[in-house]
Coordinates of C-alpha atoms in Angstrom, one line a residue:
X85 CA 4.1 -44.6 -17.9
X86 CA 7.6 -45.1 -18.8
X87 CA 8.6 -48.8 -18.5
X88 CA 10.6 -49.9 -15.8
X89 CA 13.2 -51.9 -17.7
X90 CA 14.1 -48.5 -19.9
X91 CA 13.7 -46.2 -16.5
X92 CA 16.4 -48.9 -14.8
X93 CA 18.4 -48.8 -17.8
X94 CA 18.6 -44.5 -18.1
X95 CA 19.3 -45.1 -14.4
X96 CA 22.3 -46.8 -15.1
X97 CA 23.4 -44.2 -17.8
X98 CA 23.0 -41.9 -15.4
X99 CA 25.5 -43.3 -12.7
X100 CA 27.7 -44.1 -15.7
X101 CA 27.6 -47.6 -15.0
X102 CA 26.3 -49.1 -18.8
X103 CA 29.9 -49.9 -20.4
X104 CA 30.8 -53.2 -21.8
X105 CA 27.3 -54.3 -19.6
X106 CA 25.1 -51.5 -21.6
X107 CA 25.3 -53.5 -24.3
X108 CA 23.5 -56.7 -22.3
X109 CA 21.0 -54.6 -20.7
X110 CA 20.1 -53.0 -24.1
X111 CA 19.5 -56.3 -25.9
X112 CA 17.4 -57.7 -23.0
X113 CA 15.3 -54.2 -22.7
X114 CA 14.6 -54.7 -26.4
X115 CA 13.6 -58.6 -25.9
X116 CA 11.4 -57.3 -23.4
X117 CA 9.9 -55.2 -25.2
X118 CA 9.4 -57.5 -27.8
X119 CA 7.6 -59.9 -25.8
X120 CA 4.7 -61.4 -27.3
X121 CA 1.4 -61.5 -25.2
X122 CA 1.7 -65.1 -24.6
X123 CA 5.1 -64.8 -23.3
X124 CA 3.5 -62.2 -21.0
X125 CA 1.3 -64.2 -19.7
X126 CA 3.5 -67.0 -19.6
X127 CA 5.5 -64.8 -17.3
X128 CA 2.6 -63.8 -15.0
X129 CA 2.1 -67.2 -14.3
X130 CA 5.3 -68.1 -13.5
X131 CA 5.6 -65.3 -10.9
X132 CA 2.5 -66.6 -9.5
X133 CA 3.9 -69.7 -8.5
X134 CA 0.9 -71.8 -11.0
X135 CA 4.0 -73.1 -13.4
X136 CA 7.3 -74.1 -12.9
X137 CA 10.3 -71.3 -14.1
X138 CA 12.3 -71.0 -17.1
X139 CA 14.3 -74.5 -17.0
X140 CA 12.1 -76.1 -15.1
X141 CA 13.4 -75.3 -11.9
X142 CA 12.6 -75.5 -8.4
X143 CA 13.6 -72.2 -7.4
X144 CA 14.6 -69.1 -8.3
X145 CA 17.7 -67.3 -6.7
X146 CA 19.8 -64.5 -7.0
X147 CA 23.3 -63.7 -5.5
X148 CA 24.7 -60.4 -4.4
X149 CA 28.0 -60.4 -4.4
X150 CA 30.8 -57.4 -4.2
X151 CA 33.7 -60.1 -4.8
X152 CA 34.8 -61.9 -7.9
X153 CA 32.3 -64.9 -8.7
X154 CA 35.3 -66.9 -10.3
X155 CA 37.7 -66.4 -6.9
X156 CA 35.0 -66.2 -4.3
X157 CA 35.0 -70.0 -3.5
X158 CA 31.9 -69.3 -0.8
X159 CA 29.6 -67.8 -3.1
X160 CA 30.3 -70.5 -5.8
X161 CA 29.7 -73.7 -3.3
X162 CA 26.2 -72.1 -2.6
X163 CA 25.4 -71.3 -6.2
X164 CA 26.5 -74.4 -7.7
X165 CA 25.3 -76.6 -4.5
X166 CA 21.7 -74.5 -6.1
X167 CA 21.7 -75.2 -9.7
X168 CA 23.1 -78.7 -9.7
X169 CA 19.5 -79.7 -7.8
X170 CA 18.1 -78.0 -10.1
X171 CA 17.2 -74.4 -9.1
X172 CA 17.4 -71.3 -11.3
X173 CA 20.5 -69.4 -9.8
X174 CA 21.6 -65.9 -10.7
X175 CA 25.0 -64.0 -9.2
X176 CA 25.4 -60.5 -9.3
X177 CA 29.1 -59.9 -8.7
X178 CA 32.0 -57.4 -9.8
X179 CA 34.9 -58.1 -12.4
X180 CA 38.7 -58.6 -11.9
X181 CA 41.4 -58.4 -13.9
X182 CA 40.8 -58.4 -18.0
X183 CA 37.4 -59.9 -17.2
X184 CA 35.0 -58.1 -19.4
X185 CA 31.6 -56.9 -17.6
X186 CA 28.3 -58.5 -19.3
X187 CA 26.8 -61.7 -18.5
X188 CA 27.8 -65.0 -18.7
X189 CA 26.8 -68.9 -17.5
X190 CA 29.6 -70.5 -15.6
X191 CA 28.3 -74.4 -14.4
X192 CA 24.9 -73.6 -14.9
X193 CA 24.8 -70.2 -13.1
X194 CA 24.2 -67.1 -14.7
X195 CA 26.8 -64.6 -13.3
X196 CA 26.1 -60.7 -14.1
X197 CA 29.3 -59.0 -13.5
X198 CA 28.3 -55.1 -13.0
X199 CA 31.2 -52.9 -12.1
X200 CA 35.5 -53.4 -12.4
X201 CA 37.1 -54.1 -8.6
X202 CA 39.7 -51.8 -8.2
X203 CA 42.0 -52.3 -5.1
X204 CA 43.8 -49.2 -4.8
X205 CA 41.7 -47.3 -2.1
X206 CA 43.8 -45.3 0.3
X207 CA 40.8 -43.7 2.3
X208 CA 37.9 -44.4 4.2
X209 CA 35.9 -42.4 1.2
X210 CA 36.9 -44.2 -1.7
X211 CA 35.9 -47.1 -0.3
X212 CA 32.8 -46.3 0.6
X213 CA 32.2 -44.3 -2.6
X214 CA 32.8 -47.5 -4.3
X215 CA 30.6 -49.8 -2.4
X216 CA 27.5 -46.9 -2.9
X217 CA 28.3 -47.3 -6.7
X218 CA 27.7 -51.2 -6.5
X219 CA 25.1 -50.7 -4.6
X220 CA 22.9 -48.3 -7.0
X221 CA 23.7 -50.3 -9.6
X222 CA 23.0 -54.0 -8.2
X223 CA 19.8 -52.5 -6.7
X224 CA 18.9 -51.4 -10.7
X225 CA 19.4 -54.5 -11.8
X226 CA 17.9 -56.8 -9.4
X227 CA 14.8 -55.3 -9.5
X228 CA 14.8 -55.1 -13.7
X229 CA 15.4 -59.2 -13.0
X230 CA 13.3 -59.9 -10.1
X231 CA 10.7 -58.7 -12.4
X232 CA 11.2 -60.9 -15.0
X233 CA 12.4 -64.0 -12.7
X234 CA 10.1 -63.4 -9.3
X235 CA 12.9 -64.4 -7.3
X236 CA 12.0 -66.8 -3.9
X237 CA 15.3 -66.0 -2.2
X238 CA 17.4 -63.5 -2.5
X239 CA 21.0 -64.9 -0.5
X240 CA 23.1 -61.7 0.0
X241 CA 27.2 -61.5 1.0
X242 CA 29.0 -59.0 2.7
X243 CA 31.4 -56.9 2.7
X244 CA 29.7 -54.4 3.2
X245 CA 26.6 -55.3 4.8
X246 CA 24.1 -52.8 3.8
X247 CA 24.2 -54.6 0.1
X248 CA 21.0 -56.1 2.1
X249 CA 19.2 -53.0 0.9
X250 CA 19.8 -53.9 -2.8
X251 CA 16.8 -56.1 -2.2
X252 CA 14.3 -54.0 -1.3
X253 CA 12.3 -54.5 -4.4
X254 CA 12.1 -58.4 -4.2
X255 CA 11.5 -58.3 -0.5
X256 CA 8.7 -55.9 -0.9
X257 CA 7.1 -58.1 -3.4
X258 CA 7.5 -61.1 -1.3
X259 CA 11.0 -62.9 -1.6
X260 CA 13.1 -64.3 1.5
X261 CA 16.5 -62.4 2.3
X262 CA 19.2 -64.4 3.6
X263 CA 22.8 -62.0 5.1
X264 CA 26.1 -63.9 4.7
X265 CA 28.5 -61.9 7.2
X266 CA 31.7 -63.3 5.9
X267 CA 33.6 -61.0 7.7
X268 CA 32.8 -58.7 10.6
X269 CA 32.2 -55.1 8.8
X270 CA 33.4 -53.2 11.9
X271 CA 36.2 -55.3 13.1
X272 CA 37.4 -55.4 9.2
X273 CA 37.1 -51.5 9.0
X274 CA 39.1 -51.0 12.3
X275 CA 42.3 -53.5 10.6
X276 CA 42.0 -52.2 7.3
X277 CA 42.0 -48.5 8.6
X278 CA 43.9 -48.2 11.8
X279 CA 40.3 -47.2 13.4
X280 CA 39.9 -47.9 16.8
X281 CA 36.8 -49.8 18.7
X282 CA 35.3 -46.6 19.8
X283 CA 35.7 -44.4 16.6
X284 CA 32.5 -42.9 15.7
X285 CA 33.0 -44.9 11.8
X286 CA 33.3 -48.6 14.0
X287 CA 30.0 -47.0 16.2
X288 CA 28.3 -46.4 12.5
X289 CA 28.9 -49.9 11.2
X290 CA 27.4 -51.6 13.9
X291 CA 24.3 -49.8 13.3
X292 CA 24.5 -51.1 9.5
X293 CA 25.5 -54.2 11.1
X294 CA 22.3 -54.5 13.1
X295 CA 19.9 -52.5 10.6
X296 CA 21.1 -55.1 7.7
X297 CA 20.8 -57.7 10.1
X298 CA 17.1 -56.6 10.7
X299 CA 15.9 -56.1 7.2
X300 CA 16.7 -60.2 6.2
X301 CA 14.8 -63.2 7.6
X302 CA 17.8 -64.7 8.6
X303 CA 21.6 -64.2 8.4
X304 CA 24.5 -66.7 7.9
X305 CA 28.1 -66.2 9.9
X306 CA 31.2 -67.6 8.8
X307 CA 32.5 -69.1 12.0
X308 CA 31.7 -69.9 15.5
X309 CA 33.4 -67.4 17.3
X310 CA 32.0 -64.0 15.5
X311 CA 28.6 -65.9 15.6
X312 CA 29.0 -65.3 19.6
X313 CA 29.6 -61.8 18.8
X314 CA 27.2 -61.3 16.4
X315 CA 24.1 -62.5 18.6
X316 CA 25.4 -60.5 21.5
X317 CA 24.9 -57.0 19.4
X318 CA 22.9 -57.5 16.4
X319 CA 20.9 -60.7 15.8
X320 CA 18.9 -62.7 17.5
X321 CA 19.8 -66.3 18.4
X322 CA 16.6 -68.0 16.8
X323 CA 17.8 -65.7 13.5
X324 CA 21.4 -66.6 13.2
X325 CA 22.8 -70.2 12.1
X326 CA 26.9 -70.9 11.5
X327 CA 28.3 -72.2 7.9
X328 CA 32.2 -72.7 7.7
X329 CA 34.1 -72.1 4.6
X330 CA 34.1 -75.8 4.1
X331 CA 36.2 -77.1 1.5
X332 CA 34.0 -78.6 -1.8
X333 CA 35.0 -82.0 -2.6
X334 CA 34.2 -81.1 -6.4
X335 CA 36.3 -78.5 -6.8
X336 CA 39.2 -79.9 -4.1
X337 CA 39.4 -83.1 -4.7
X338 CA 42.7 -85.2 -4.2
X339 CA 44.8 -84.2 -7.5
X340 CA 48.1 -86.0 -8.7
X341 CA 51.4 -84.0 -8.2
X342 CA 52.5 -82.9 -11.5
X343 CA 55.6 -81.0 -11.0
X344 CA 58.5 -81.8 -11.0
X345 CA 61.3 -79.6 -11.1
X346 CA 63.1 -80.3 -7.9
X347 CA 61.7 -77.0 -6.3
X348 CA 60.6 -77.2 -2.6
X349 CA 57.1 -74.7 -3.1
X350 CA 56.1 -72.7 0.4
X351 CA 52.1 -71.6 -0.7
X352 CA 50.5 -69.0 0.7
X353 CA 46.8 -68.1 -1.3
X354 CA 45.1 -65.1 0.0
X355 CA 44.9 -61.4 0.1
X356 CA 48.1 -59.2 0.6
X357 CA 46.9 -57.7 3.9
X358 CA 48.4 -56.6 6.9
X359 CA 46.4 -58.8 9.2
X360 CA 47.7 -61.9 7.3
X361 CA 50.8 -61.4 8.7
X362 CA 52.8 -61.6 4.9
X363 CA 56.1 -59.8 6.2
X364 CA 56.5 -62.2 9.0
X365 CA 56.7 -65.4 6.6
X366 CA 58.9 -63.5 4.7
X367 CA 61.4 -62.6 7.3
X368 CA 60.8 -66.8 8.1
X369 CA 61.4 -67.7 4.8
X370 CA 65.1 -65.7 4.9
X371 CA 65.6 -67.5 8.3
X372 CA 65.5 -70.8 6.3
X373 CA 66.8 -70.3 2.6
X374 CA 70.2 -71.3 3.1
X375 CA 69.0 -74.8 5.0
X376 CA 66.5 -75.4 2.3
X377 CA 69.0 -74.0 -0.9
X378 CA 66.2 -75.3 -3.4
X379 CA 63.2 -73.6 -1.5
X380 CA 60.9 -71.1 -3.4
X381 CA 58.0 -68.8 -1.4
X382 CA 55.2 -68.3 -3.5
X383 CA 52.3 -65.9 -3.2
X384 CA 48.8 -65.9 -4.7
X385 CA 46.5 -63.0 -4.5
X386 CA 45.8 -59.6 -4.6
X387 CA 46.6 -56.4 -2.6
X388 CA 44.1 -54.9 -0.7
X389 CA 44.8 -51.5 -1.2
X390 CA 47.7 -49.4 -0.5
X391 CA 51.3 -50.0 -1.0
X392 CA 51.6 -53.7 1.0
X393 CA 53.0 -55.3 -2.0
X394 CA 55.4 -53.3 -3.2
X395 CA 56.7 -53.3 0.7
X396 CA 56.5 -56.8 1.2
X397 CA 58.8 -56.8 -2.4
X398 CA 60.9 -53.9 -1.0
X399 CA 61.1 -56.3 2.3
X400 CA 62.5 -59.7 0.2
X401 CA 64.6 -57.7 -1.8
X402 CA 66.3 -56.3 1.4
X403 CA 66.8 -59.9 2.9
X404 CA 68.4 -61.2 -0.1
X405 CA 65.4 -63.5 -1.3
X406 CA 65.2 -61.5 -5.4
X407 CA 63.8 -64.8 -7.2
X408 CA 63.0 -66.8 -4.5
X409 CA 59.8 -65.0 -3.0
X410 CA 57.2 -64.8 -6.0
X411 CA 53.9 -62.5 -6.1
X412 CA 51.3 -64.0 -8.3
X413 CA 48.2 -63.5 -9.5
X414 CA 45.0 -64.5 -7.9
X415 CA 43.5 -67.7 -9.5
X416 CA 40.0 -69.0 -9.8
X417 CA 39.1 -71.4 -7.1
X418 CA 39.6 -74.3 -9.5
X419 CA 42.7 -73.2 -10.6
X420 CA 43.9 -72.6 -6.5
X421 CA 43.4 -76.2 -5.8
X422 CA 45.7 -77.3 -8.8
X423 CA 48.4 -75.1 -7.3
X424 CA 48.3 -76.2 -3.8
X425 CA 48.7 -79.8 -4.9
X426 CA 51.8 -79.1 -6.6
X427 CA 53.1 -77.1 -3.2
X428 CA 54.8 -78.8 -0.2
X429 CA 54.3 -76.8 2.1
X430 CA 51.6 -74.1 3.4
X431 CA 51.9 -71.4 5.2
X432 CA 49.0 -69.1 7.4
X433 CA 51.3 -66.2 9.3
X434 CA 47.8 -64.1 10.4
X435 CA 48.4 -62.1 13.5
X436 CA 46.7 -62.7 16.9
X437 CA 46.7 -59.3 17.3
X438 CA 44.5 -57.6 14.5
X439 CA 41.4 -59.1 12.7
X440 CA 43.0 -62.1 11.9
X441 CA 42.7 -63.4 15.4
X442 CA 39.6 -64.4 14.3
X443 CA 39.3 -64.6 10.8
X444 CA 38.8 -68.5 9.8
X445 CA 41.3 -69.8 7.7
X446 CA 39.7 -71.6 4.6
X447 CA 43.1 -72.0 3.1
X448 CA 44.1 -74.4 5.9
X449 CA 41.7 -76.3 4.7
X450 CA 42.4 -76.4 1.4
X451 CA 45.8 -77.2 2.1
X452 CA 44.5 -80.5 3.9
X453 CA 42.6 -81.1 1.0
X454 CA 45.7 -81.5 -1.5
X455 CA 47.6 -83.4 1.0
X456 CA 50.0 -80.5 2.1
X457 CA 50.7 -80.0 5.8
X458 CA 50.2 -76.4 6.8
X459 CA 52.4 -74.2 9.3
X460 CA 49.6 -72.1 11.2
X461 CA 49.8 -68.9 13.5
X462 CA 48.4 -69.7 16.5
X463 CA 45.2 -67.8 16.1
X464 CA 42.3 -67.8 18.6
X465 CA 39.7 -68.9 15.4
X466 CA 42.5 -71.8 14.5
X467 CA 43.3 -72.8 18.1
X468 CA 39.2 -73.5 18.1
X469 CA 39.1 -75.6 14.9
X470 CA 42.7 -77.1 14.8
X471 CA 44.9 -79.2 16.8
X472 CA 48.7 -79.7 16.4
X473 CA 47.5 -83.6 15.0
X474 CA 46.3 -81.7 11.6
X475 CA 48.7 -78.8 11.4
X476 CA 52.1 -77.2 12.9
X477 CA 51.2 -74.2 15.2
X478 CA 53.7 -71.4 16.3
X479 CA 53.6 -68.3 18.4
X480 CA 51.9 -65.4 16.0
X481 CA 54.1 -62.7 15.5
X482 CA 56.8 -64.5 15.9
X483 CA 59.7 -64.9 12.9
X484 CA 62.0 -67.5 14.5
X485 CA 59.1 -69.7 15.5
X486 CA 57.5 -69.3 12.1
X487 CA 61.2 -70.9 10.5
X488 CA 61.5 -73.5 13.1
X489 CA 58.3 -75.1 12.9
X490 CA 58.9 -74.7 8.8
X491 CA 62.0 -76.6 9.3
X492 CA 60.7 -79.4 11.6
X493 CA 57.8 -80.1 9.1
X494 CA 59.8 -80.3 6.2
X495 CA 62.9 -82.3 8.3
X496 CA 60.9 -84.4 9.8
X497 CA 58.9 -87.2 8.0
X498 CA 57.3 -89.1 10.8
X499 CA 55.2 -85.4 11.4
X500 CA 55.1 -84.5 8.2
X501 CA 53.1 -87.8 7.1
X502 CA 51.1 -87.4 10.6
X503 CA 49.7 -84.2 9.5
X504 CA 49.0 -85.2 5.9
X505 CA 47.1 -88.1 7.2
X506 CA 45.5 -86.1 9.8
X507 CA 44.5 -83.3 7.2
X508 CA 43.0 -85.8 5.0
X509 CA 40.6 -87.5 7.6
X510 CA 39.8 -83.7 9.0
X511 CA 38.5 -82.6 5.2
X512 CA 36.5 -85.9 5.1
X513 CA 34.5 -84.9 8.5
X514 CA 34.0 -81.4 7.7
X515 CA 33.6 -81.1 3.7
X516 CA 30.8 -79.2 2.3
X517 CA 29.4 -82.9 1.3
X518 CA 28.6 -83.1 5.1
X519 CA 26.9 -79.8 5.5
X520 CA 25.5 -78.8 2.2
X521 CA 21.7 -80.3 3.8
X522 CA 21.5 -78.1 6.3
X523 CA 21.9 -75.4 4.2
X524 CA 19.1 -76.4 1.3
X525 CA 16.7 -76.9 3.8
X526 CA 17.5 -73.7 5.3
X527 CA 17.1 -72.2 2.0
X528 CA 13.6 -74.6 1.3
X529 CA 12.0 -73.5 5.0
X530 CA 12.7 -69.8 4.7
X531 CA 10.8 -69.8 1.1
X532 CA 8.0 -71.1 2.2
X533 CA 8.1 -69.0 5.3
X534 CA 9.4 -70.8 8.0

């Protein structure tokens, strides 16, 4: 019988997936094969639990991720939070940008990135086409390494939510599933794709929603408000447990200032979609340019799909604002919380209309972090973790609100230090130093089947 490792890897010629990451899986098919019969056995007993596994770990875990590792600040708390005490962590995850494909060890985990992320779908179909790719071909290879690894836990992260299914191979043999439903699939399809509640796609996703939910022994939800929702049509209560995008002290800790060009930097980091509410704190930022002559609005992310950037550049050129409103790259996480601390002033401008109602905000956060008060559309997810002590609200939707709070934050210092100050003691009750427990145990009762 043909070997699994060489039937995964003519699977992945198949689907035309090998590329720059052929040349990985053909090295490691040939070590293998080459395995001794000591190292064989040496294997057996590892996935038998009798000796510890490669490294000496506690635990082995693998990621499923269809995001950037380097940008995907979530998935890297977990993983790192993982290998630092010790366990064995692997992350399956796409490319961006000039990234190469192949694998690679970043802070002691091994990331596997599998397939380009391209960010020009205009359908419904090239989406999903997409997603099915990454699918196929994260379901190849986490089998090929569950069999070498035995994997205790497989910790899975939407979008989509059916990457569950990836796992079927480790969860037959025995491993733990965990869902992280970092955004609501159906709610997300409905903003993304102008579909409404009762659309036969939104009626489809809910079933994924619940069948994904079904197939893991438990599932993680990014905030407190889709948790509600979630339990109501999916998940049971007992099955379901709430982790915020909390901010990691060791990747955003309090950072010097280091410009200083005389500039007054408006931040926004995120993705370039509608929801966000971009064009609004561009019309804002014209409200205010002539007040605050040396003020600069700078963007960090990427488009998510579509023409949104080129209108939101079509949209500052119009208002006069050609060198003042800057689109930039997306940065590692890392890289993020250097830029923030340089900026004097963030900016959230979601809409309370759309998805972003209640989308959680990590970037508020972040901004807290960095010591830089944060203007905040008053969102139903913000209004339930934030208070006007910690941040500036205005009315969402809203242009002229938008520039007036801008302007009372950055004319008036007795606010402006409140909200630092409050920002700063907000981060230190809520960091991912507070709740990082909870979520090793969680990981530690699950494997051995609690």
């Amino acid at each position: 019988m043909m070997d699994l490792n060489r039937f995964i890897f003519f699977g992945y010629q198949r689907l035309g997936l090998v590329s720059h990451a052929g040349n990985v899986f053909i090295s490691a098919d040939k070590q293998d094969l080459a395995n001794s019969s000591s190292e064989r056995m040496r294997n057996a007993h590892d996935r038998s639990g009798t000796l510890p596994s490669e490294g000496g770990s506690r635990m082995r875990i693998c990621m499923l991720t269809h995001s950037s590792y380097e940008t995907d600040n979530r998935v890297r708390r977990y993983a790192e939070t993982l290998a630092k005490r010790g366990d064995q962590v692997d992350v399956i995850a796409l490319s961006s940008g000039d990234i190469s494909l192949g694998s690679v060890k970043i802070d002691g985990v091994t990331v596997h990135r599998i397939q380009h992320r391209e960010r020009n779908e205009r359908g419904k179909w090239t989406y999903a086409w997409r997603l099915v790719r990454f699918l196929l071909a994260s379901s190849l290879l986490m089998t090929r390494l569950h069999r070498r690894r035995r994997y205790d836990m497989i910790h899975v992260h939407n979008v989509p939510d059916f990457l569950v299914f990836a796992a079927w191979y480790p969860k037959w043999t025995g491993a733990k599933l965990i869902l992280d439903i970092h955004d609501l699939v159906p709610e997300l399809f409905m903003s993304k794709f102008n579909a409404g509640g009762h659309s036969k796609y939104a009626a489809f996703l809910r079933t994924v929603e619940k069948a994904s939910a079904a197939f893991v022994d438990h599932v993680i939800v990014s905030n407190h408000l889709w948790y509600e929702t979630l339990v109501a049509r999916s998940v049971p209560r007992s099955k379901c447990s709430v982790f915020l995008n909390h901010v990691d002290p060791a990747i955003f800790y309090r950072r010097a200032r280091t410009r200083t060009d005389g500039k007054f930097i408006i931040i926004f980091p995120g993705s370039f979609q509608w929801h966000q509410g971009l064009d609004i704190a561009i019309k804002a930022f014209a409200r205010i340019k002539d007040k605050i002559p040396n003020a600069e609005f700078h963007l960090y992310g990427v488009a998510g799909g579509g023409n949104l950037q080129n209108d939101l550049a079509a949209l500052a050129s119009r208002l006069g604002l050609n060198g003042r409103v800057k689109f930039c790259p997306s940065l590692p996480i890392d890289q993020v919380a250097e830029v923030i601390a340089n900026a004097d002033l963030g900016v959230v401008p979601k809409r309370a209309d759309s998805f972003g109602n209640e989308a959680y905000s990590t970037k508020i956060m972040e901004f807290m972090s960095q010591g830089v008060p944060a203007v905040v559309s008053q969102t139903k997810i913000d209004s339930f973790y934030f208070d006007n002590t910690v941040v500036r609200f205005f009315t969402s939707g809203n242009d002229q609100a938008m520039a007036d709070a801008m302007l009372e934050v950055i004319g008036n210092d007795t606010l402006r230090t409140g909200l630092i100050a409050g920002g700063y003691e907000y981060v230190a009750n809520h960091s991912w130093d507070i709740r990082k427990k909870d979520y090793l145990d969680l990981v530690d009762t699950l494997s051995k089947g609690g």
